[in-house]
C-alpha cells in the first residue's frame, strides 16, 4: 500500500490457480482474458485490487483473478463494493455483474451507486438471458422471447443498460462486446481511469441458452455496418466507407442518415464530456436492440465529485476543526454533574 | 414521584418532558423516562390518536423503571386527559389546561359530557389552569401574534411543574436561550411563558404546598443523563477507538433506530463514516464491504429492516467477518407499532436466516447499559470474526437515566491482529495464505486485509473448503464447515461472564429470568415481593446466544421459573428447549413496558399457582 514501486507483471500474475468453470465457448472467457491482459498495463498492484461480484455466471470472475475478491449475494455487489470503496479509498474496486444481477434483483443498488458516483468500475456482462438458473428471460431480453419461464413469449419490456445508467446520471457509461478484445481493453481501461462510478456494458454471448444474440451486430462481417463507434471529438459515422452517420434535429432527435444526403458538416460531433446527459441518452436510444446499428464506445465521461472523496473530505475537515476524537470528552459533552 | 406530560403531538410535550428530566438530573434525582408518542408526525389535532406523552419517574432513591402509574398528569387537552386517565394512580393529581375544554375539543376527544362536571374525575385532585389564556396574556405584550403566543403554553406548563417540584429555574432559562438562539423572539416568548407558569404556581392559591423530591444518594462519580440510542452510538465510537478500527455505519432510516445514525454522523472527527444507504439491504451490504476492508462495520435498524437484512447476515456468517447488526425492536409484525416497544425479534435473531447460520446475540438491560453492550458486541465480533446481533428496543432507545461515566482508561482492549504473512505451504512447496485456517482455541479464521501483499485470496457465499477457502461441494466438507461455524459460536460461552443470581439465591421458591429492557421492572418486582415476605430470586441475561455457561444449572436450581418478556414467550421457549425446564412465560405485547406492580402480581400468582 505504501510501496509505490509497481512491479512488472503479466497476465499470468493476475490469474488465480482456480480452474475456470464457465461453459466451453462462453463469451465470459474472452472478457476474462481481456481483463487479465489489461491489468498489467494499469500500473496498479494485485494486492490493491478487489473484484466484487454478486450471483450469476459472470459473478464467478473474482475466483479467477489473482487479486482480493468477494463473491457475494444476488444483486448486492454494488452496495458491498460501495462500503469497501468508502472504507478503503486506496483500493481499486471492480464490480462484476450480469444483466439479471445488476438490473433485476440489484437494480436499486446499481442506480444508487451510479448516482452517488462511488469510485468503482462496474463491468456488466449482458447476455440477455439467465444462464446460471438455466434459461429464463432477463430484464434485457427482447419482448416475445420464448424461454423456460415464458413458453408463450416474454411480455416484459426490456431495459437498455446504457440508457438506465445515463438516466441515473452516471458519470461514465460505455458499451463494448466480447468479440473485440482490443475494444474491450480500451473501454475498460477508460472506465478504470475515470474517477467516480463507471459502468461498462459488455455484450456477451451465452452459447448455451441464448446463442448468437449479438451476432447480427458483432460478427466480423457485420460490424462495419452495424456498430457505430463513438469517438470523442469526431463526427459520428459508420459503414465500411463511413457512408452513414448520426444527426440530431429538433424534430426527430438523434437518427441515422446517409452522409451523402446531409453532408459531413451536419453530423453530430461526439462529446463525451457534455454535462447534460440528454444527448448521450439519445445516442443510447438509436438501436432498440442488437439487431439494428448500435453505438459502442464511451457514451459519457464527465467530471463530478466522487462520493468517497467527499466522505474523506468531511472526516478530514472535522478533524481539522475539532481535533481527533476524545472519548472522555465525548462522554462529558452533555450536562454532567458530580455525586460525591 | 411519577409525572406524565400529555398533550397534542404539536404541543411540545416531548420537549417539555425532556427538559423537566434534564433539570431533575441536574438537581440530583435518580430518574427514568418513557416517551410515548404516536407514529404519525402530526395526527389530527385534538384527537386521541394525536396524543403525545412523556413520563418521568424521579426519585430520591435508586430506581430502575419509568414507574408504574403516574402520580401527576399534566393534560393539555381533553384527548390527553381521556387517553391517560386509565393509567393514573388512585388519588393522583391532574393539572388541566382549562382553556382547551370547549365543546368542540371535548367532542373530538370522544367525550359526550364534560369530564370535569360528570363525576369521572372524582377521587383525583384536579387543578384547572387556563394555560392558553395565561400564556397569551404573558407573551402578547412582547408583540407576539396571538396564534404564535399560544405555542408557548408548554413552557408555561413546564414552569408550573418546575415550581411544584422545586426544580432549579436558571438552567432551564439558559437552555431556552441556547435552544432558540436563532429565533430570539421565540426564546423570549418561551422564557416569559416559563416564568409565568412558575410564578402562577407560586402565587395562585391552587396548591397548598410545593412538592419536593430530594436528591437521590447515588454512588460517587461524574454523571450524565443519557438515552439508549445515544449510549449505543457512543459505545460504538468507543469500540472503534478501543479496536483501532475506523467505524463504518451503513444504515437506512427507520424508527426507532434512526437516532443512532444521527448521532454517529456528528462524530466524523473520530473517523466515523456513515452511509445513509438506498435501502436496508444496502446498509448492511456496505457494512460488510467496509468490514472486509478492515473497518468496524455496523448496521442499525428495527424489525422490518432486520427481515430485509437476513440474507446478508447469512453471507457474513459464511464469510466469517466481524459485523454488528443492531436491532432497536418495535411492535410488529410488519409496520406494526413503529413508536412502541416490544421484544419480539428474539427468535428472528436466533433463527431468521436460511441454512444453519448461528450468530451471537446480546441485549442491553437499561439505556446507559447500551454503551457497555455495544463494546461487548464489538469484542465478540472482532475476536470470533462473526456478525453479532444486538437487540435493544424502543423503550431503551428513548428512555433516559443518569449514567455514572466510566473511566475510559479502564475500557477493554479490542485490538485485532491481522494476517500479514502466508500461513500455509502449498502442494508446490510455495508459501500461501489460507483464509479459513482457524485459531485452534476460538476457531476464528485468519483475517487478511486487501492491500496486504502476497495474501490475495477470494471469499464468498459459496461453501468453502475447510482451510483453503476454495469453493467446495464435497458433502463431508460442508458438514464439517456447518459444525465448525456452530462450534465457533458455542465456544464464546467460555469467554463470557456467568449469569448472576440476585435475591434469595439459596432458597428461592421462584426464579425470574429476564432479558433486555425488562430488567428494571423485574428488579423492582422482585424487591417488592421479597419485602412482602416471598422467597424470590432473579437472573438477567445480557448474552442470549450463546447462553452463559452456568445458565442451565441456574434455571434447574429453583422449583419455579418465570420469564417476563414483551412477546409471546420467546426466551421461555428457548430455555425450555435448551434446558428441559418448565419455564413459564409472562407476556405483555401492548407496546409499553411491564410495570413492577404487574410483575409483582405475576410473581405472587405463580407462587400460589403451584404452591
mmCIF file of N, CA, C and O in Angstrom, chain A residues 1 16 18 47-48 60 62-63 65-71 73 76 79-80 83-84 87-88 108-109 112 116 307 311-312 314 318-319 322-323 325-326 330-333 335-339, chain B residues 25 218 220-224 234 266-271 273 275-279 281-282 285-286 289 292-293 295 312 405 449-453 455-462 470-471 473:
data_model
loop_
_atom_site.group_PDB
_atom_site.id
_atom_site.type_symbol
_atom_site.label_atom_id
_atom_site.label_comp_id
_atom_site.label_asym_id
_atom_site.label_seq_id
_atom_site.Cartn_x
_atom_site.Cartn_y
_atom_site.Cartn_z
ATOM 1 N N UNK A 1 0.832 -1.207 0.000
ATOM 2 C CA UNK A 1 0.000 0.000 0.000
ATOM 3 C C UNK A 1 0.867 1.257 0.000
ATOM 4 O O UNK A 1 0.579 2.204 -0.702
ATOM 5 N N UNK A 16 -5.593 -16.488 -11.115
ATOM 6 C CA UNK A 16 -5.524 -17.322 -9.915
ATOM 7 C C UNK A 16 -5.282 -18.773 -10.303
ATOM 8 O O UNK A 16 -5.298 -19.125 -11.490
ATOM 9 N N UNK A 18 -7.261 -21.175 -9.763
ATOM 10 C CA UNK A 18 -8.522 -21.915 -9.856
ATOM 11 C C UNK A 18 -8.877 -22.219 -11.315
ATOM 12 O O UNK A 18 -8.689 -21.384 -12.200
ATOM 13 N N UNK A 47 -2.432 -6.683 -4.965
ATOM 14 C CA UNK A 47 -2.977 -6.675 -3.598
ATOM 15 C C UNK A 47 -3.855 -5.452 -3.327
ATOM 16 O O UNK A 47 -4.587 -5.428 -2.351
ATOM 17 N N UNK A 48 -3.750 -4.441 -4.188
ATOM 18 C CA UNK A 48 -4.592 -3.253 -4.001
ATOM 19 C C UNK A 48 -5.863 -3.309 -4.847
ATOM 20 O O UNK A 48 -6.594 -2.326 -4.959
ATOM 21 N N UNK A 60 -18.741 -15.363 -11.112
ATOM 22 C CA UNK A 60 -17.627 -16.268 -10.772
ATOM 23 C C UNK A 60 -16.260 -15.631 -11.030
ATOM 24 O O UNK A 60 -15.237 -16.149 -10.627
ATOM 25 N N UNK A 62 -14.353 -13.189 -9.943
ATOM 26 C CA UNK A 62 -13.332 -12.910 -8.926
ATOM 27 C C UNK A 62 -12.467 -14.120 -8.584
ATOM 28 O O UNK A 62 -11.279 -13.969 -8.276
ATOM 29 N N UNK A 63 -13.054 -15.331 -8.665
ATOM 30 C CA UNK A 63 -12.273 -16.519 -8.317
ATOM 31 C C UNK A 63 -11.094 -16.722 -9.265
ATOM 32 O O UNK A 63 -10.151 -17.432 -8.947
ATOM 33 N N UNK A 65 -9.294 -14.279 -10.690
ATOM 34 C CA UNK A 65 -8.334 -13.175 -10.664
ATOM 35 C C UNK A 65 -7.423 -13.339 -9.449
ATOM 36 O O UNK A 65 -7.913 -13.539 -8.329
ATOM 37 N N UNK A 66 -6.143 -13.210 -9.647
ATOM 38 C CA UNK A 66 -5.217 -13.311 -8.506
ATOM 39 C C UNK A 66 -5.107 -11.929 -7.826
ATOM 40 O O UNK A 66 -4.068 -11.279 -7.853
ATOM 41 N N UNK A 67 -6.248 -11.545 -7.263
ATOM 42 C CA UNK A 67 -6.353 -10.277 -6.531
ATOM 43 C C UNK A 67 -7.147 -10.614 -5.278
ATOM 44 O O UNK A 67 -7.462 -11.766 -5.031
ATOM 45 N N UNK A 68 -7.519 -9.617 -4.494
ATOM 46 C CA UNK A 68 -8.521 -9.847 -3.467
ATOM 47 C C UNK A 68 -9.888 -9.915 -4.149
ATOM 48 O O UNK A 68 -10.085 -9.300 -5.215
ATOM 49 N N UNK A 69 -10.808 -10.666 -3.555
ATOM 50 C CA UNK A 69 -12.101 -10.807 -4.211
ATOM 51 C C UNK A 69 -13.189 -11.254 -3.257
ATOM 52 O O UNK A 69 -12.930 -11.903 -2.249
ATOM 53 N N UNK A 70 -14.394 -10.843 -3.595
ATOM 54 C CA UNK A 70 -15.572 -11.240 -2.821
ATOM 55 C C UNK A 70 -16.680 -11.644 -3.764
ATOM 56 O O UNK A 70 -17.127 -10.832 -4.583
ATOM 57 N N UNK A 71 -17.127 -12.868 -3.644
ATOM 58 C CA UNK A 71 -18.271 -13.362 -4.405
ATOM 59 C C UNK A 71 -19.450 -13.307 -3.449
ATOM 60 O O UNK A 71 -19.531 -14.100 -2.517
ATOM 61 N N UNK A 73 -23.726 -11.882 -2.716
ATOM 62 C CA UNK A 73 -25.074 -12.398 -2.898
ATOM 63 C C UNK A 73 -25.787 -11.636 -4.011
ATOM 64 O O UNK A 73 -25.356 -10.564 -4.435
ATOM 65 N N UNK A 76 -26.323 -7.583 -4.836
ATOM 66 C CA UNK A 76 -25.849 -6.659 -3.807
ATOM 67 C C UNK A 76 -24.424 -6.170 -4.012
ATOM 68 O O UNK A 76 -23.909 -5.401 -3.198
ATOM 69 N N UNK A 79 -23.640 -2.465 -3.617
ATOM 70 C CA UNK A 79 -23.757 -1.964 -2.237
ATOM 71 C C UNK A 79 -22.537 -2.369 -1.417
ATOM 72 O O UNK A 79 -21.969 -1.559 -0.671
ATOM 73 N N UNK A 80 -22.133 -3.616 -1.561
ATOM 74 C CA UNK A 80 -20.987 -4.116 -0.802
ATOM 75 C C UNK A 80 -19.714 -3.406 -1.265
ATOM 76 O O UNK A 80 -18.882 -2.982 -0.457
ATOM 77 N N UNK A 83 -19.417 0.074 0.253
ATOM 78 C CA UNK A 83 -18.840 0.093 1.604
ATOM 79 C C UNK A 83 -17.335 -0.080 1.566
ATOM 80 O O UNK A 83 -16.583 0.618 2.264
ATOM 81 N N UNK A 84 -16.882 -1.003 0.722
ATOM 82 C CA UNK A 84 -15.440 -1.254 0.637
ATOM 83 C C UNK A 84 -14.710 -0.038 0.076
ATOM 84 O O UNK A 84 -13.665 0.384 0.611
ATOM 85 N N UNK A 87 -14.609 2.716 2.666
ATOM 86 C CA UNK A 87 -13.704 2.414 3.770
ATOM 87 C C UNK A 87 -12.249 2.478 3.323
ATOM 88 O O UNK A 87 -11.376 2.872 4.092
ATOM 89 N N UNK A 88 -12.006 2.083 2.075
ATOM 90 C CA UNK A 88 -10.628 1.942 1.616
ATOM 91 C C UNK A 88 -10.415 2.646 0.283
ATOM 92 O O UNK A 88 -10.293 2.004 -0.765
ATOM 93 N N UNK A 108 -31.767 -1.528 -7.850
ATOM 94 C CA UNK A 108 -31.732 -0.376 -6.946
ATOM 95 C C UNK A 108 -30.299 0.001 -6.573
ATOM 96 O O UNK A 108 -29.923 1.165 -6.594
ATOM 97 N N UNK A 109 -29.512 -1.019 -6.227
ATOM 98 C CA UNK A 109 -28.131 -0.718 -5.811
ATOM 99 C C UNK A 109 -27.326 -0.131 -6.964
ATOM 100 O O UNK A 109 -26.502 0.752 -6.778
ATOM 101 N N UNK A 112 -28.170 3.579 -7.546
ATOM 102 C CA UNK A 112 -27.713 4.448 -6.453
ATOM 103 C C UNK A 112 -26.188 4.542 -6.393
ATOM 104 O O UNK A 112 -25.648 5.600 -6.061
ATOM 105 N N UNK A 116 -24.556 8.210 -6.789
ATOM 106 C CA UNK A 116 -23.639 8.710 -5.757
ATOM 107 C C UNK A 116 -22.250 8.961 -6.312
ATOM 108 O O UNK A 116 -21.459 9.664 -5.720
ATOM 109 N N UNK A 307 -18.094 10.313 -4.454
ATOM 110 C CA UNK A 307 -18.683 10.250 -3.117
ATOM 111 C C UNK A 307 -17.629 10.001 -2.032
ATOM 112 O O UNK A 307 -17.617 10.663 -1.000
ATOM 113 N N UNK A 311 -16.593 12.036 1.389
ATOM 114 C CA UNK A 311 -16.584 11.451 2.743
ATOM 115 C C UNK A 311 -15.244 11.736 3.422
ATOM 116 O O UNK A 311 -15.193 12.197 4.569
ATOM 117 N N UNK A 312 -14.163 11.497 2.687
ATOM 118 C CA UNK A 312 -12.832 11.721 3.274
ATOM 119 C C UNK A 312 -12.619 13.197 3.612
ATOM 120 O O UNK A 312 -12.015 13.540 4.623
ATOM 121 N N UNK A 314 -14.923 15.341 4.481
ATOM 122 C CA UNK A 314 -15.671 15.691 5.703
ATOM 123 C C UNK A 314 -14.956 15.173 6.960
ATOM 124 O O UNK A 314 -14.931 15.853 7.988
ATOM 125 N N UNK A 318 -13.543 17.670 9.770
ATOM 126 C CA UNK A 318 -13.989 17.561 11.168
ATOM 127 C C UNK A 318 -12.789 17.452 12.100
ATOM 128 O O UNK A 318 -12.775 18.005 13.199
ATOM 129 N N UNK A 319 -11.760 16.742 11.657
ATOM 130 C CA UNK A 319 -10.556 16.598 12.488
ATOM 131 C C UNK A 319 -9.803 17.911 12.596
ATOM 132 O O UNK A 319 -9.276 18.255 13.650
ATOM 133 N N UNK A 322 -12.087 20.101 14.951
ATOM 134 C CA UNK A 322 -12.320 19.701 16.341
ATOM 135 C C UNK A 322 -11.195 18.848 16.925
ATOM 136 O O UNK A 322 -11.264 18.450 18.081
ATOM 137 N N UNK A 323 -10.215 18.525 16.099
ATOM 138 C CA UNK A 323 -9.147 17.655 16.564
ATOM 139 C C UNK A 323 -9.624 16.220 16.522
ATOM 140 O O UNK A 323 -10.821 15.962 16.378
ATOM 141 N N UNK A 325 -10.903 12.640 17.706
ATOM 142 C CA UNK A 325 -11.906 12.397 18.735
ATOM 143 C C UNK A 325 -11.302 12.075 20.093
ATOM 144 O O UNK A 325 -10.300 11.386 20.198
ATOM 145 N N UNK A 326 -11.925 12.619 21.134
ATOM 146 C CA UNK A 326 -11.503 12.365 22.514
ATOM 147 C C UNK A 326 -12.700 11.730 23.223
ATOM 148 O O UNK A 326 -13.707 12.390 23.494
ATOM 149 N N UNK A 330 -16.168 13.229 24.817
ATOM 150 C CA UNK A 330 -17.472 12.910 24.228
ATOM 151 C C UNK A 330 -18.469 12.531 25.326
ATOM 152 O O UNK A 330 -19.610 12.985 25.340
ATOM 153 N N UNK A 331 -18.022 11.698 26.250
ATOM 154 C CA UNK A 331 -18.936 11.240 27.305
ATOM 155 C C UNK A 331 -19.378 12.398 28.194
ATOM 156 O O UNK A 331 -20.429 12.334 28.826
ATOM 157 N N UNK A 332 -18.570 13.432 28.247
ATOM 158 C CA UNK A 332 -18.913 14.594 29.079
ATOM 159 C C UNK A 332 -19.526 15.733 28.261
ATOM 160 O O UNK A 332 -19.610 16.859 28.747
ATOM 161 N N UNK A 333 -19.949 15.434 27.046
ATOM 162 C CA UNK A 333 -20.395 16.529 26.177
ATOM 163 C C UNK A 333 -21.808 17.006 26.500
ATOM 164 O O UNK A 333 -22.211 18.080 26.089
ATOM 165 N N UNK A 335 -24.924 17.625 29.662
ATOM 166 C CA UNK A 335 -24.872 18.186 31.011
ATOM 167 C C UNK A 335 -24.374 17.104 31.970
ATOM 168 O O UNK A 335 -24.882 15.988 31.958
ATOM 169 N N UNK A 336 -23.356 17.408 32.754
ATOM 170 C CA UNK A 336 -22.835 16.413 33.705
ATOM 171 C C UNK A 336 -22.904 17.004 35.108
ATOM 172 O O UNK A 336 -22.939 18.211 35.292
ATOM 173 N N UNK A 337 -22.948 16.120 36.097
ATOM 174 C CA UNK A 337 -22.908 16.582 37.476
ATOM 175 C C UNK A 337 -22.127 15.584 38.312
ATOM 176 O O UNK A 337 -21.957 14.433 37.922
ATOM 177 N N UNK A 338 -21.635 16.065 39.404
ATOM 178 C CA UNK A 338 -20.803 15.232 40.276
ATOM 179 C C UNK A 338 -21.628 14.755 41.461
ATOM 180 O O UNK A 338 -22.396 15.513 42.044
ATOM 181 N N UNK A 339 -21.442 13.505 41.819
ATOM 182 C CA UNK A 339 -22.006 12.984 43.068
ATOM 183 C C UNK A 339 -20.810 12.577 43.911
ATOM 184 O O UNK A 339 -19.938 11.852 43.442
ATOM 185 N N UNK B 25 -32.285 15.854 36.658
ATOM 186 C CA UNK B 25 -30.980 15.190 36.735
ATOM 187 C C UNK B 25 -29.953 16.141 37.342
ATOM 188 O O UNK B 25 -29.166 15.749 38.207
ATOM 189 N N UNK B 218 -26.706 8.462 45.060
ATOM 190 C CA UNK B 218 -26.129 7.592 44.044
ATOM 191 C C UNK B 218 -24.643 7.418 44.365
ATOM 192 O O UNK B 218 -24.059 8.240 45.055
ATOM 193 N N UNK B 220 -20.682 7.680 44.197
ATOM 194 C CA UNK B 220 -19.898 8.840 43.804
ATOM 195 C C UNK B 220 -19.401 8.700 42.368
ATOM 196 O O UNK B 220 -19.113 7.598 41.900
ATOM 197 N N UNK B 221 -19.317 9.819 41.679
ATOM 198 C CA UNK B 221 -18.815 9.788 40.313
ATOM 199 C C UNK B 221 -19.357 10.957 39.523
ATOM 200 O O UNK B 221 -20.085 11.790 40.043
ATOM 201 N N UNK B 222 -18.973 10.984 38.250
ATOM 202 C CA UNK B 222 -19.494 12.008 37.343
ATOM 203 C C UNK B 222 -20.649 11.387 36.568
ATOM 204 O O UNK B 222 -20.512 10.292 36.020
ATOM 205 N N UNK B 223 -21.758 12.101 36.536
ATOM 206 C CA UNK B 223 -22.967 11.570 35.910
ATOM 207 C C UNK B 223 -23.395 12.414 34.727
ATOM 208 O O UNK B 223 -23.162 13.618 34.675
ATOM 209 N N UNK B 224 -24.044 11.741 33.785
ATOM 210 C CA UNK B 224 -24.772 12.468 32.755
ATOM 211 C C UNK B 224 -26.075 11.736 32.546
ATOM 212 O O UNK B 224 -26.206 10.561 32.900
ATOM 213 N N UNK B 234 -22.365 6.040 21.302
ATOM 214 C CA UNK B 234 -21.090 6.322 21.962
ATOM 215 C C UNK B 234 -20.317 5.020 22.222
ATOM 216 O O UNK B 234 -19.088 4.994 22.144
ATOM 217 N N UNK B 266 -22.580 12.842 13.484
ATOM 218 C CA UNK B 266 -21.998 14.076 14.027
ATOM 219 C C UNK B 266 -20.510 13.941 14.326
ATOM 220 O O UNK B 266 -19.835 14.933 14.533
ATOM 221 N N UNK B 267 -20.047 12.692 14.473
ATOM 222 C CA UNK B 267 -18.726 12.496 15.085
ATOM 223 C C UNK B 267 -17.664 12.044 14.091
ATOM 224 O O UNK B 267 -16.925 11.096 14.338
ATOM 225 N N UNK B 268 -17.597 12.744 12.973
ATOM 226 C CA UNK B 268 -16.634 12.360 11.941
ATOM 227 C C UNK B 268 -15.194 12.561 12.392
ATOM 228 O O UNK B 268 -14.284 11.936 11.855
ATOM 229 N N UNK B 269 -14.990 13.425 13.379
ATOM 230 C CA UNK B 269 -13.602 13.623 13.838
ATOM 231 C C UNK B 269 -13.061 12.388 14.556
ATOM 232 O O UNK B 269 -11.855 12.285 14.768
ATOM 233 N N UNK B 270 -13.958 11.443 14.900
ATOM 234 C CA UNK B 270 -13.490 10.157 15.427
ATOM 235 C C UNK B 270 -13.190 9.175 14.291
ATOM 236 O O UNK B 270 -12.965 7.997 14.532
ATOM 237 N N UNK B 271 -13.233 9.675 13.049
ATOM 238 C CA UNK B 271 -13.016 8.776 11.915
ATOM 239 C C UNK B 271 -14.257 7.970 11.570
ATOM 240 O O UNK B 271 -14.175 6.978 10.853
ATOM 241 N N UNK B 273 -17.467 6.976 9.630
ATOM 242 C CA UNK B 273 -18.061 7.179 8.315
ATOM 243 C C UNK B 273 -19.474 6.607 8.353
ATOM 244 O O UNK B 273 -19.658 5.457 8.756
ATOM 245 N N UNK B 275 -23.044 5.987 6.102
ATOM 246 C CA UNK B 275 -23.683 5.978 4.786
ATOM 247 C C UNK B 275 -25.178 5.803 4.994
ATOM 248 O O UNK B 275 -25.610 4.788 5.532
ATOM 249 N N UNK B 276 -25.957 6.795 4.602
ATOM 250 C CA UNK B 276 -27.411 6.595 4.554
ATOM 251 C C UNK B 276 -27.691 5.898 3.243
ATOM 252 O O UNK B 276 -27.711 6.518 2.184
ATOM 253 N N UNK B 277 -27.884 4.608 3.314
ATOM 254 C CA UNK B 277 -27.946 3.770 2.120
ATOM 255 C C UNK B 277 -29.300 3.891 1.437
ATOM 256 O O UNK B 277 -30.234 4.471 1.977
ATOM 257 N N UNK B 278 -29.400 3.303 0.225
ATOM 258 C CA UNK B 278 -30.656 3.369 -0.526
ATOM 259 C C UNK B 278 -31.720 2.449 0.047
ATOM 260 O O UNK B 278 -32.900 2.627 -0.209
ATOM 261 N N UNK B 279 -31.311 1.445 0.811
ATOM 262 C CA UNK B 279 -32.292 0.578 1.461
ATOM 263 C C UNK B 279 -31.588 -0.205 2.571
ATOM 264 O O UNK B 279 -30.380 -0.071 2.773
ATOM 265 N N UNK B 281 -30.969 -3.327 2.811
ATOM 266 C CA UNK B 281 -30.025 -4.341 2.335
ATOM 267 C C UNK B 281 -28.692 -3.674 1.985
ATOM 268 O O UNK B 281 -27.626 -4.179 2.299
ATOM 269 N N UNK B 282 -28.774 -2.523 1.344
ATOM 270 C CA UNK B 282 -27.544 -1.804 1.011
ATOM 271 C C UNK B 282 -26.837 -1.344 2.281
ATOM 272 O O UNK B 282 -25.605 -1.298 2.338
ATOM 273 N N UNK B 285 -25.085 -4.332 3.461
ATOM 274 C CA UNK B 285 -24.112 -4.701 2.435
ATOM 275 C C UNK B 285 -22.876 -3.823 2.508
ATOM 276 O O UNK B 285 -21.738 -4.307 2.501
ATOM 277 N N UNK B 286 -23.097 -2.523 2.608
ATOM 278 C CA UNK B 286 -21.966 -1.592 2.699
ATOM 279 C C UNK B 286 -21.159 -1.868 3.966
ATOM 280 O O UNK B 286 -19.929 -1.783 3.956
ATOM 281 N N UNK B 289 -18.979 -4.780 3.268
ATOM 282 C CA UNK B 289 -17.857 -4.362 2.412
ATOM 283 C C UNK B 289 -16.794 -3.626 3.206
ATOM 284 O O UNK B 289 -15.594 -3.863 3.043
ATOM 285 N N UNK B 292 -14.839 -6.011 5.345
ATOM 286 C CA UNK B 292 -13.832 -6.719 4.547
ATOM 287 C C UNK B 292 -12.586 -5.844 4.396
ATOM 288 O O UNK B 292 -11.459 -6.330 4.370
ATOM 289 N N UNK B 293 -12.811 -4.545 4.325
ATOM 290 C CA UNK B 293 -11.700 -3.606 4.198
ATOM 291 C C UNK B 293 -11.026 -3.263 5.518
ATOM 292 O O UNK B 293 -10.099 -2.457 5.544
ATOM 293 N N UNK B 295 -12.668 -2.091 8.458
ATOM 294 C CA UNK B 295 -13.363 -1.164 9.349
ATOM 295 C C UNK B 295 -14.233 -1.962 10.324
ATOM 296 O O UNK B 295 -14.520 -3.139 10.099
ATOM 297 N N UNK B 312 -28.055 -11.059 3.947
ATOM 298 C CA UNK B 312 -26.699 -10.538 4.077
ATOM 299 C C UNK B 312 -26.069 -10.967 5.404
ATOM 300 O O UNK B 312 -24.858 -11.154 5.486
ATOM 301 N N UNK B 405 -20.372 7.945 34.524
ATOM 302 C CA UNK B 405 -19.467 7.789 33.386
ATOM 303 C C UNK B 405 -18.319 6.853 33.730
ATOM 304 O O UNK B 405 -17.722 6.959 34.804
ATOM 305 N N UNK B 449 -6.317 -8.267 5.284
ATOM 306 C CA UNK B 449 -6.976 -7.132 4.643
ATOM 307 C C UNK B 449 -6.488 -6.955 3.220
ATOM 308 O O UNK B 449 -5.299 -7.132 2.930
ATOM 309 N N UNK B 450 -7.393 -6.576 2.316
ATOM 310 C CA UNK B 450 -6.942 -6.160 0.980
ATOM 311 C C UNK B 450 -5.865 -5.079 1.138
ATOM 312 O O UNK B 450 -5.947 -4.243 2.041
ATOM 313 N N UNK B 451 -4.879 -5.143 0.283
ATOM 314 C CA UNK B 451 -3.756 -4.231 0.408
ATOM 315 C C UNK B 451 -2.532 -4.938 0.991
ATOM 316 O O UNK B 451 -1.429 -4.411 0.921
ATOM 317 N N UNK B 452 -2.768 -6.133 1.580
ATOM 318 C CA UNK B 452 -1.640 -6.873 2.153
ATOM 319 C C UNK B 452 -0.958 -7.676 1.046
ATOM 320 O O UNK B 452 -1.583 -8.557 0.455
ATOM 321 N N UNK B 453 0.312 -7.384 0.761
ATOM 322 C CA UNK B 453 0.979 -8.076 -0.352
ATOM 323 C C UNK B 453 1.076 -9.582 -0.094
ATOM 324 O O UNK B 453 1.275 -10.016 1.043
ATOM 325 N N UNK B 455 -1.019 -11.953 0.081
ATOM 326 C CA UNK B 455 -2.085 -12.722 0.726
ATOM 327 C C UNK B 455 -3.400 -12.645 -0.054
ATOM 328 O O UNK B 455 -4.477 -12.845 0.500
ATOM 329 N N UNK B 456 -3.302 -12.343 -1.358
ATOM 330 C CA UNK B 456 -4.522 -12.222 -2.152
ATOM 331 C C UNK B 456 -5.322 -13.512 -2.039
ATOM 332 O O UNK B 456 -4.780 -14.618 -2.141
ATOM 333 N N UNK B 457 -6.623 -13.353 -1.815
ATOM 334 C CA UNK B 457 -7.492 -14.518 -1.713
ATOM 335 C C UNK B 457 -8.909 -14.094 -2.037
ATOM 336 O O UNK B 457 -9.221 -12.906 -2.030
ATOM 337 N N UNK B 458 -9.738 -15.066 -2.291
ATOM 338 C CA UNK B 458 -11.126 -14.781 -2.628
ATOM 339 C C UNK B 458 -12.030 -15.444 -1.609
ATOM 340 O O UNK B 458 -11.798 -16.611 -1.242
ATOM 341 N N UNK B 459 -13.025 -14.703 -1.142
ATOM 342 C CA UNK B 459 -14.005 -15.307 -0.249
ATOM 343 C C UNK B 459 -15.382 -15.088 -0.859
ATOM 344 O O UNK B 459 -15.554 -14.231 -1.723
ATOM 345 N N UNK B 460 -16.340 -15.871 -0.395
ATOM 346 C CA UNK B 460 -17.665 -15.729 -0.992
ATOM 347 C C UNK B 460 -18.708 -16.533 -0.256
ATOM 348 O O UNK B 460 -18.428 -17.217 0.733
ATOM 349 N N UNK B 461 -19.939 -16.434 -0.755
ATOM 350 C CA UNK B 461 -21.063 -17.093 -0.099
ATOM 351 C C UNK B 461 -21.153 -18.583 -0.394
ATOM 352 O O UNK B 461 -21.837 -19.319 0.315
ATOM 353 N N UNK B 462 -20.477 -19.052 -1.437
ATOM 354 C CA UNK B 462 -20.482 -20.489 -1.706
ATOM 355 C C UNK B 462 -19.733 -21.224 -0.592
ATOM 356 O O UNK B 462 -18.835 -20.662 0.028
ATOM 357 N N UNK B 470 -11.237 -22.380 -0.757
ATOM 358 C CA UNK B 470 -11.678 -22.548 -2.144
ATOM 359 C C UNK B 470 -13.092 -23.138 -2.170
ATOM 360 O O UNK B 470 -13.515 -23.789 -1.217
ATOM 361 N N UNK B 471 -13.808 -22.910 -3.275
ATOM 362 C CA UNK B 471 -15.165 -23.448 -3.392
ATOM 363 C C UNK B 471 -15.107 -24.964 -3.240
ATOM 364 O O UNK B 471 -14.239 -25.622 -3.808
ATOM 365 N N UNK B 473 -17.850 -28.454 -3.021
ATOM 366 C CA UNK B 473 -19.174 -29.071 -2.979
ATOM 367 C C UNK B 473 -19.099 -30.424 -2.262
ATOM 368 O O UNK B 473 -20.050 -31.183 -2.276
#
